Amino acid sequence: MSTTSASSAQVSLTGVKPTGEPHLGNYIGAIKPALALAQEYDALYFIADYHALTTVRDPQLLRHYTRSVAATWIAAGLNPDRVIFYCQSDIPEIFDLTWIMSCMTSKGLMNRAHAYKAARDRNEESGKTDLDAGINMGLYNYPVLMAVDILIMETDVVPVGHDQLQHVEVAADIAGSFNHVYGKDFKFTIPQAIVSDTETGRALPGLDGRKMSKSYDNTIPLFCSEAQLKKLARRIPTDSTPVEAPKDPDSSPAFQILAQFAAPEITAETRRRLREGGMGWGELKNQLFEVLNTRLSPLRERYNALMDPDSELDALLAAGAEKARKRAVPVLAQVRKAIGID
Ligand code: ADP
Ligand code: TRP
């Protein structure tokens, strides 16, 4: 795979909002499938730090999450030499183009955006008379900024979860509006969403058996310490079926997590022993800890090294921004020319 314009591969773009420390669910549902795209596409990955500003208001925390997400992706296998990996805020052209594209976006389209509608619904349910109470323009304009993230890199495909599908459709819509008026001088590529299998399938369960999610505070952080990992693995809920009794592996959150991280033959053997009886939940949780720890230890080491303030992380992101700007600068220049500002 190559990232030069001579490549004929289609372009994929993955954006990650730095709003927390990545957990096992993020790894299985988002990071692993997105990294696999680099086999097939000219792959771009970026940290959507300005997007996080709609919710993260603590500067230390925003800085920490941004570095943590960047370090996680590299530790998980992203090779910055083979893909383009950057921070959104390092690409000033994005914000220039955001104004231009907001002038191509009908207000009605933003009124229908689901995050905005959900915020208004919450106001209505709590009996507020001003349905826009507490809603900032960042939340309202969010889909335009996201559209520009996608369009400025001339993206063909965007891997997303169901919740982000509408945003990619909005990006295609806004690109269409621009192309309709200025298409003889410059045409944006119309992006398409791809929804990964894990998104359509079952989510990884968390410490209370519900979907592992920051919002439920039930996560196992991908790179917590070994001691913490052991403690958290033991906290996964189980019932009181005795050791000798047969058990249903697929209804056990610990088994579901194991199945995503263990080699297939280990998963098959554990499934057999649980079904037949003779394997207790305690043993399963010990096995889960061992499997996770063996798999994650080398990644954790790399993550911790990258999180050091003197690591190469900032230089890697700066080099990535330079590569990304090589794509963004000519796009903005052509757009400016097309609209009559050059
Ligand atoms: P959270 O629910 O912790 O806030 P996000 O909404 O930030 O996580 O999700 C980021 C990405 O990780 C999305 O693509 C989402 O589908 C994926 N993801 C999050 N939790 C899980 C899970 N439990 N199982 C599978 N994928 C998940
Ligand atoms: N909105 C996405 C999320 O909340 C993050 C994001 C921002 C993104 N810009 C993007 C994703 C562009 C894909 C492409 O998860």
Short mmCIF file of C-alpha atoms and ligand atoms in Angstrom, two decimals:
data_model
loop_
_atom_site.label_atom_id
_atom_site.label_comp_id
_atom_site.label_asym_id
_atom_site.label_seq_id
_atom_site.Cartn_x
_atom_site.Cartn_y
_atom_site.Cartn_z
CA MET A 1 0.00 0.00 0.00
CA SER A 2 1.17 3.49 -0.69
CA THR A 3 -0.01 6.92 0.34
CA THR A 4 1.22 8.75 -2.71
CA SER A 5 -1.21 10.21 -5.21
CA ALA A 6 0.18 7.78 -7.80
CA SER A 7 -1.70 5.00 -5.97
CA SER A 8 -4.94 3.88 -7.54
CA ALA A 9 -6.40 2.47 -4.33
CA GLN A 10 -9.53 4.04 -2.86
CA VAL A 11 -9.16 6.25 0.19
CA SER A 12 -10.56 5.31 3.60
CA LEU A 13 -10.75 7.73 6.53
CA THR A 14 -11.23 6.86 10.19
CA GLY A 15 -11.87 9.59 12.78
CA VAL A 16 -11.65 9.05 16.52
CA LYS A 17 -12.97 11.48 19.11
CA PRO A 18 -10.60 11.71 22.11
CA THR A 19 -13.20 11.65 24.88
CA GLY A 20 -11.77 8.89 27.10
CA GLU A 21 -9.16 6.19 27.46
CA PRO A 22 -9.78 3.40 24.93
CA HIS A 23 -11.29 0.16 26.32
CA LEU A 24 -11.51 -3.47 25.12
CA GLY A 25 -14.83 -2.75 23.35
CA ASN A 26 -13.27 0.09 21.32
CA TYR A 27 -10.41 -2.23 20.37
CA ILE A 28 -12.63 -5.06 19.13
CA GLY A 29 -15.39 -2.91 17.63
CA ALA A 30 -13.43 -0.04 16.12
CA ILE A 31 -9.61 -0.16 16.28
CA LYS A 32 -9.00 -3.70 14.98
CA PRO A 33 -11.41 -3.51 12.01
CA ALA A 34 -10.23 0.00 11.08
CA LEU A 35 -6.58 -1.10 11.08
CA ALA A 36 -7.45 -3.95 8.71
CA LEU A 37 -8.59 -1.37 6.13
CA ALA A 38 -4.97 -0.40 5.50
CA GLN A 39 -4.59 -3.71 3.60
CA GLU A 40 -7.10 -2.65 1.00
CA TYR A 41 -7.26 1.15 0.99
CA ASP A 42 -5.02 4.18 1.12
CA ALA A 43 -5.87 4.61 4.78
CA LEU A 44 -6.03 7.84 6.75
CA TYR A 45 -6.64 7.96 10.52
CA PHE A 46 -7.07 11.08 12.59
CA ILE A 47 -7.79 12.26 16.11
CA ALA A 48 -10.86 14.50 16.02
CA ASP A 49 -9.71 16.75 18.87
CA TYR A 50 -11.79 19.80 17.91
CA HIS A 51 -14.85 17.53 17.84
CA ALA A 52 -14.15 16.52 21.44
CA LEU A 53 -14.46 20.17 22.48
CA THR A 54 -18.25 19.88 22.35
CA THR A 55 -17.98 17.76 25.52
CA VAL A 56 -14.46 17.82 27.05
CA ARG A 57 -13.89 21.16 28.78
CA ASP A 58 -10.82 20.34 30.84
CA PRO A 59 -7.65 21.31 28.90
CA GLN A 60 -5.41 18.81 30.76
CA LEU A 61 -7.87 16.04 30.08
CA LEU A 62 -8.29 16.91 26.39
CA ARG A 63 -4.49 16.90 26.01
CA HIS A 64 -4.26 13.57 27.83
CA TYR A 65 -7.06 11.86 25.86
CA THR A 66 -5.62 13.10 22.56
CA ARG A 67 -2.20 11.60 23.33
CA SER A 68 -3.75 8.47 24.83
CA VAL A 69 -5.87 7.78 21.74
CA ALA A 70 -2.90 8.44 19.42
CA ALA A 71 -0.60 6.17 21.45
CA THR A 72 -3.29 3.48 21.55
CA TRP A 73 -3.65 3.30 17.78
CA ILE A 74 0.11 3.04 17.25
CA ALA A 75 0.46 0.45 20.04
CA ALA A 76 -2.40 -1.50 18.46
CA GLY A 77 -0.49 -1.78 15.19
CA LEU A 78 -1.03 1.41 13.18
CA ASN A 79 2.15 2.00 11.18
CA PRO A 80 2.57 5.78 10.71
CA ASP A 81 5.03 5.20 7.84
CA ARG A 82 2.46 3.34 5.77
CA VAL A 83 -0.71 5.30 6.53
CA ILE A 84 -1.50 8.95 7.20
CA PHE A 85 -2.06 9.58 10.92
CA TYR A 86 -2.68 13.10 12.24
CA CYS A 87 -4.56 15.40 14.59
CA GLN A 88 -7.49 17.34 13.14
CA SER A 89 -6.39 20.58 14.84
CA ASP A 90 -3.05 20.48 12.96
CA ILE A 91 -4.83 20.94 9.62
CA PRO A 92 -5.94 24.61 9.44
CA GLU A 93 -7.44 24.06 5.96
CA ILE A 94 -10.23 22.02 7.59
CA PHE A 95 -11.53 25.08 9.44
CA ASP A 96 -11.25 27.35 6.41
CA LEU A 97 -13.27 24.88 4.38
CA THR A 98 -15.78 24.44 7.22
CA TRP A 99 -16.97 28.03 6.77
CA ILE A 100 -17.21 27.63 3.01
CA MET A 101 -19.19 24.39 3.30
CA SER A 102 -21.47 25.77 6.01
CA CYS A 103 -22.57 28.29 3.37
CA MET A 104 -23.56 25.31 1.18
CA THR A 105 -25.50 23.58 3.97
CA SER A 106 -29.18 24.16 4.51
CA LYS A 107 -30.14 24.89 8.10
CA GLY A 108 -32.96 22.35 7.80
CA LEU A 109 -30.40 19.58 7.26
CA MET A 110 -28.73 20.49 10.57
CA ASN A 111 -32.13 20.71 12.33
CA ARG A 112 -32.64 17.07 11.41
CA ALA A 113 -29.22 15.87 12.63
CA HIS A 114 -29.80 13.26 15.32
CA ALA A 115 -27.43 14.58 18.01
CA TYR A 116 -29.11 17.99 17.87
CA LYS A 117 -32.59 16.46 17.78
CA ALA A 118 -31.76 14.24 20.75
CA ALA A 119 -30.57 17.26 22.77
CA ARG A 120 -33.82 19.10 22.01
CA ASP A 121 -35.87 16.02 22.93
CA ARG A 122 -34.09 15.87 26.27
CA ASN A 123 -34.99 19.52 26.89
CA GLU A 124 -38.60 18.84 25.99
CA GLU A 125 -38.81 15.79 28.25
CA SER A 126 -37.43 17.76 31.19
CA GLY A 127 -40.15 20.40 30.66
CA LYS A 128 -37.90 23.25 29.44
CA THR A 129 -39.69 25.89 27.37
CA ASP A 130 -36.53 26.81 25.41
CA LEU A 131 -35.78 23.61 23.51
CA ASP A 132 -32.32 24.93 22.53
CA ALA A 133 -31.30 25.52 26.16
CA GLY A 134 -27.70 24.43 26.81
CA ILE A 135 -27.06 23.54 23.15
CA ASN A 136 -23.96 25.21 21.72
CA MET A 137 -23.23 25.97 18.08
CA GLY A 138 -20.44 23.36 18.13
CA LEU A 139 -23.02 20.61 18.66
CA TYR A 140 -25.28 22.15 16.02
CA ASN A 141 -22.51 22.54 13.40
CA TYR A 142 -20.82 19.25 14.24
CA PRO A 143 -22.01 17.51 11.05
CA VAL A 144 -20.51 20.26 8.83
CA LEU A 145 -17.11 19.94 10.49
CA MET A 146 -17.28 16.16 10.17
CA ALA A 147 -18.28 16.48 6.52
CA VAL A 148 -15.20 18.61 5.89
CA ASP A 149 -12.93 16.12 7.71
CA ILE A 150 -14.11 13.61 5.14
CA LEU A 151 -14.35 15.76 2.01
CA ILE A 152 -11.05 17.61 2.30
CA MET A 153 -9.15 14.30 2.16
CA GLU A 154 -11.12 13.21 -0.95
CA THR A 155 -12.33 10.16 0.94
CA ASP A 156 -14.14 7.29 -0.78
CA VAL A 157 -15.14 5.25 2.28
CA VAL A 158 -15.69 5.99 5.96
CA PRO A 159 -15.93 3.10 8.45
CA VAL A 160 -18.45 4.07 11.13
CA GLY A 161 -20.82 2.75 13.74
CA HIS A 162 -24.58 3.02 13.17
CA ASP A 163 -24.72 6.22 15.21
CA GLN A 164 -22.44 7.98 12.71
CA LEU A 165 -24.13 6.80 9.52
CA GLN A 166 -26.30 9.91 9.24
CA HIS A 167 -23.19 12.11 9.45
CA VAL A 168 -21.63 10.43 6.42
CA GLU A 169 -24.89 10.84 4.51
CA VAL A 170 -24.87 14.52 5.45
CA ALA A 171 -21.29 14.78 4.13
CA ALA A 172 -22.43 13.26 0.82
CA ASP A 173 -25.35 15.71 0.73
CA ILE A 174 -23.19 18.77 1.36
CA ALA A 175 -20.67 17.62 -1.26
CA GLY A 176 -23.56 17.23 -3.70
CA SER A 177 -24.75 20.80 -3.02
CA PHE A 178 -21.27 22.14 -3.70
CA ASN A 179 -20.81 20.03 -6.83
CA HIS A 180 -24.17 21.17 -8.14
CA VAL A 181 -23.09 24.82 -8.12
CA TYR A 182 -19.34 24.64 -8.76
CA GLY A 183 -18.93 21.17 -10.29
CA LYS A 184 -17.53 22.38 -13.59
CA ASP A 185 -14.48 23.77 -11.73
CA PHE A 186 -14.12 21.37 -8.84
CA LYS A 187 -16.00 18.28 -7.71
CA PHE A 188 -15.77 16.68 -4.28
CA THR A 189 -15.61 12.88 -4.12
CA ILE A 190 -18.93 11.60 -2.73
CA PRO A 191 -18.13 9.49 0.36
CA GLN A 192 -19.78 6.22 1.36
CA ALA A 193 -20.12 4.76 4.84
CA ILE A 194 -19.08 1.22 5.64
CA VAL A 195 -20.58 -0.27 8.78
CA SER A 196 -18.36 -2.96 10.32
CA ASP A 197 -19.64 -6.45 11.23
CA THR A 198 -19.12 -5.98 14.96
CA GLU A 199 -21.35 -2.94 14.72
CA THR A 200 -24.17 -4.97 13.25
CA GLY A 201 -23.37 -7.93 15.49
CA ARG A 202 -23.09 -8.16 19.24
CA ALA A 203 -21.22 -5.54 21.26
CA LEU A 204 -18.52 -6.65 23.67
CA PRO A 205 -20.03 -6.81 27.17
CA GLY A 206 -18.59 -4.84 30.08
CA LEU A 207 -18.15 -5.36 33.83
CA ASP A 208 -21.90 -5.42 34.48
CA GLY A 209 -22.82 -7.57 31.47
CA ARG A 210 -24.26 -4.60 29.52
CA LYS A 211 -22.43 -3.24 26.42
CA MET A 212 -18.96 -2.09 27.48
CA SER A 213 -19.14 1.69 27.30
CA LYS A 214 -17.68 4.80 28.90
CA SER A 215 -21.24 5.97 29.46
CA TYR A 216 -21.97 2.95 31.70
CA ASP A 217 -18.67 3.18 33.57
CA ASN A 218 -18.24 -0.59 33.08
CA THR A 219 -15.10 -0.69 30.95
CA ILE A 220 -11.85 -2.59 31.05
CA PRO A 221 -9.29 -0.04 29.81
CA LEU A 222 -7.14 -1.52 27.07
CA PHE A 223 -3.90 -0.55 28.78
CA CYS A 224 -4.61 -0.65 32.50
CA SER A 225 -1.90 -2.21 34.67
CA GLU A 226 -1.60 -5.97 35.02
CA ALA A 227 -2.87 -5.78 38.63
CA GLN A 228 -5.88 -3.71 37.58
CA LEU A 229 -6.60 -6.08 34.70
CA LYS A 230 -6.65 -9.04 37.12
CA LYS A 231 -8.98 -7.18 39.48
CA LEU A 232 -11.36 -6.15 36.70
CA ALA A 233 -11.46 -9.63 35.12
CA ARG A 234 -12.58 -11.01 38.51
CA ARG A 235 -15.37 -8.43 38.72
CA ILE A 236 -17.20 -9.69 35.61
CA PRO A 237 -20.57 -11.03 36.79
CA THR A 238 -21.30 -14.77 36.89
CA ASP A 239 -24.13 -16.81 38.38
CA SER A 240 -23.90 -19.36 41.18
CA THR A 241 -23.83 -22.50 39.02
CA PRO A 242 -21.48 -24.96 40.81
CA VAL A 243 -18.16 -25.98 39.25
CA GLU A 244 -19.34 -29.48 38.17
CA ALA A 245 -22.58 -28.28 36.52
CA PRO A 246 -22.79 -27.70 32.73
CA LYS A 247 -22.87 -24.01 31.75
CA ASP A 248 -23.96 -21.99 28.73
CA PRO A 249 -20.77 -20.28 27.47
CA ASP A 250 -22.57 -17.84 25.17
CA SER A 251 -24.58 -16.22 27.95
CA SER A 252 -21.39 -15.52 29.95
CA PRO A 253 -19.83 -12.05 29.48
CA ALA A 254 -16.40 -13.42 30.52
CA PHE A 255 -16.59 -16.08 27.81
CA GLN A 256 -17.74 -13.56 25.20
CA ILE A 257 -14.68 -11.40 25.94
CA LEU A 258 -12.40 -14.46 25.93
CA ALA A 259 -13.73 -15.49 22.51
CA GLN A 260 -12.62 -12.16 21.03
CA PHE A 261 -9.07 -12.36 22.36
CA ALA A 262 -8.09 -16.06 22.61
CA ALA A 263 -6.88 -18.30 19.77
CA PRO A 264 -9.84 -20.18 18.21
CA GLU A 265 -8.68 -23.59 19.54
CA ILE A 266 -8.47 -22.24 23.12
CA THR A 267 -11.95 -20.74 22.80
CA ALA A 268 -13.29 -24.06 21.45
CA GLU A 269 -11.72 -26.05 24.28
CA THR A 270 -13.08 -23.67 26.94
CA ARG A 271 -16.52 -23.78 25.34
CA ARG A 272 -16.44 -27.60 25.50
CA ARG A 273 -15.34 -27.70 29.16
CA LEU A 274 -18.00 -25.18 30.24
CA ARG A 275 -20.73 -27.10 28.41
CA GLU A 276 -19.69 -30.45 29.84
CA GLY A 277 -19.31 -29.17 33.40
CA GLY A 278 -16.16 -29.28 35.52
CA MET A 279 -14.95 -25.78 34.71
CA GLY A 280 -15.97 -23.12 37.24
CA TRP A 281 -16.50 -19.41 36.59
CA GLY A 282 -13.46 -18.63 38.75
CA GLU A 283 -11.22 -20.70 36.48
CA LEU A 284 -12.75 -19.03 33.40
CA LYS A 285 -11.99 -15.58 34.80
CA ASN A 286 -8.40 -16.59 35.60
CA GLN A 287 -8.03 -17.87 32.06
CA LEU A 288 -9.51 -14.65 30.69
CA PHE A 289 -6.98 -12.60 32.65
CA GLU A 290 -4.08 -14.75 31.35
CA VAL A 291 -5.27 -14.51 27.74
CA LEU A 292 -5.81 -10.74 27.91
CA ASN A 293 -2.54 -10.13 29.68
CA THR A 294 -0.49 -12.22 27.27
CA ARG A 295 -2.11 -10.51 24.29
CA LEU A 296 -1.99 -6.96 25.68
CA SER A 297 1.37 -6.87 27.55
CA PRO A 298 3.56 -6.05 24.52
CA LEU A 299 1.03 -3.44 23.35
CA ARG A 300 0.83 -1.94 26.85
CA GLU A 301 4.61 -1.60 26.93
CA ARG A 302 4.62 0.28 23.63
CA TYR A 303 1.68 2.43 24.80
CA ASN A 304 3.44 3.39 28.04
CA ALA A 305 6.64 4.26 26.16
CA LEU A 306 4.68 6.48 23.73
CA MET A 307 2.85 8.21 26.60
CA ASP A 308 6.17 9.46 27.99
CA PRO A 309 6.24 13.24 27.38
CA ASP A 310 9.62 12.86 25.62
CA SER A 311 8.54 10.04 23.33
CA GLU A 312 8.43 10.26 19.53
CA LEU A 313 4.61 10.57 19.61
CA ASP A 314 4.41 14.33 19.00
CA ALA A 315 6.95 14.13 16.14
CA LEU A 316 5.00 11.26 14.55
CA LEU A 317 1.80 13.33 14.65
CA ALA A 318 3.60 16.37 13.25
CA ALA A 319 4.97 14.29 10.35
CA GLY A 320 1.47 12.88 9.80
CA ALA A 321 -0.01 16.39 9.69
CA GLU A 322 2.49 17.33 7.01
CA LYS A 323 1.37 14.37 4.87
CA ALA A 324 -2.30 15.16 5.48
CA ARG A 325 -1.83 18.82 4.53
CA LYS A 326 -0.36 17.71 1.21
CA ARG A 327 -3.85 16.40 0.45
CA ALA A 328 -5.81 19.25 2.06
CA VAL A 329 -3.94 22.29 0.71
CA PRO A 330 -4.61 21.64 -3.01
CA VAL A 331 -8.26 20.80 -2.33
CA LEU A 332 -8.83 24.08 -0.48
CA ALA A 333 -6.96 26.01 -3.19
CA GLN A 334 -9.18 24.53 -5.92
CA VAL A 335 -12.33 25.20 -3.90
CA ARG A 336 -11.33 28.82 -3.27
CA LYS A 337 -10.67 29.30 -6.95
CA ALA A 338 -14.00 27.70 -7.85
CA ILE A 339 -15.96 30.00 -5.51
CA GLY A 340 -14.12 33.15 -6.61
CA ILE A 341 -11.84 33.75 -3.63
CA ASP A 342 -8.25 33.28 -4.71
P1 ADP B 1 -18.23 4.41 24.37
O1 ADP B 1 -19.51 3.64 24.22
O2 ADP B 1 -17.32 3.81 25.38
O3 ADP B 1 -18.45 5.89 24.58
P2 ADP B 1 -17.61 5.21 21.73
O4 ADP B 1 -19.05 5.53 21.50
O5 ADP B 1 -16.63 6.33 21.85
O6 ADP B 1 -17.48 4.24 22.99
O7 ADP B 1 -17.17 4.20 20.58
C1 ADP B 1 -16.04 4.34 19.77
C2 ADP B 1 -16.02 3.15 18.82
O8 ADP B 1 -15.88 1.91 19.55
C3 ADP B 1 -17.31 2.99 18.01
O9 ADP B 1 -16.98 2.57 16.71
C4 ADP B 1 -18.06 1.90 18.73
O10 ADP B 1 -18.92 1.18 17.89
C5 ADP B 1 -16.94 1.02 19.26
N1 ADP B 1 -17.39 0.37 20.51
C6 ADP B 1 -17.60 0.99 21.69
N2 ADP B 1 -18.00 0.12 22.63
C7 ADP B 1 -18.04 -1.11 22.03
C8 ADP B 1 -18.37 -2.42 22.48
N3 ADP B 1 -18.74 -2.65 23.74
N4 ADP B 1 -18.31 -3.45 21.60
C9 ADP B 1 -17.94 -3.22 20.31
N5 ADP B 1 -17.61 -2.00 19.83
C10 ADP B 1 -17.65 -0.95 20.67
N1 TRP B 2 -18.12 11.94 14.85
C1 TRP B 2 -17.25 10.79 15.01
C2 TRP B 2 -17.58 10.12 16.36
O1 TRP B 2 -18.23 10.72 17.18
C3 TRP B 2 -15.80 11.19 14.98
C4 TRP B 2 -15.45 11.84 13.67
C5 TRP B 2 -15.21 13.15 13.45
C6 TRP B 2 -15.28 11.17 12.42
N2 TRP B 2 -14.92 13.39 12.15
C7 TRP B 2 -14.96 12.19 11.49
C8 TRP B 2 -15.41 9.85 12.02
C9 TRP B 2 -14.76 11.88 10.14
C10 TRP B 2 -15.19 9.54 10.67
C11 TRP B 2 -14.87 10.56 9.74
O2 TRP B 2 -17.18 8.99 16.57
#
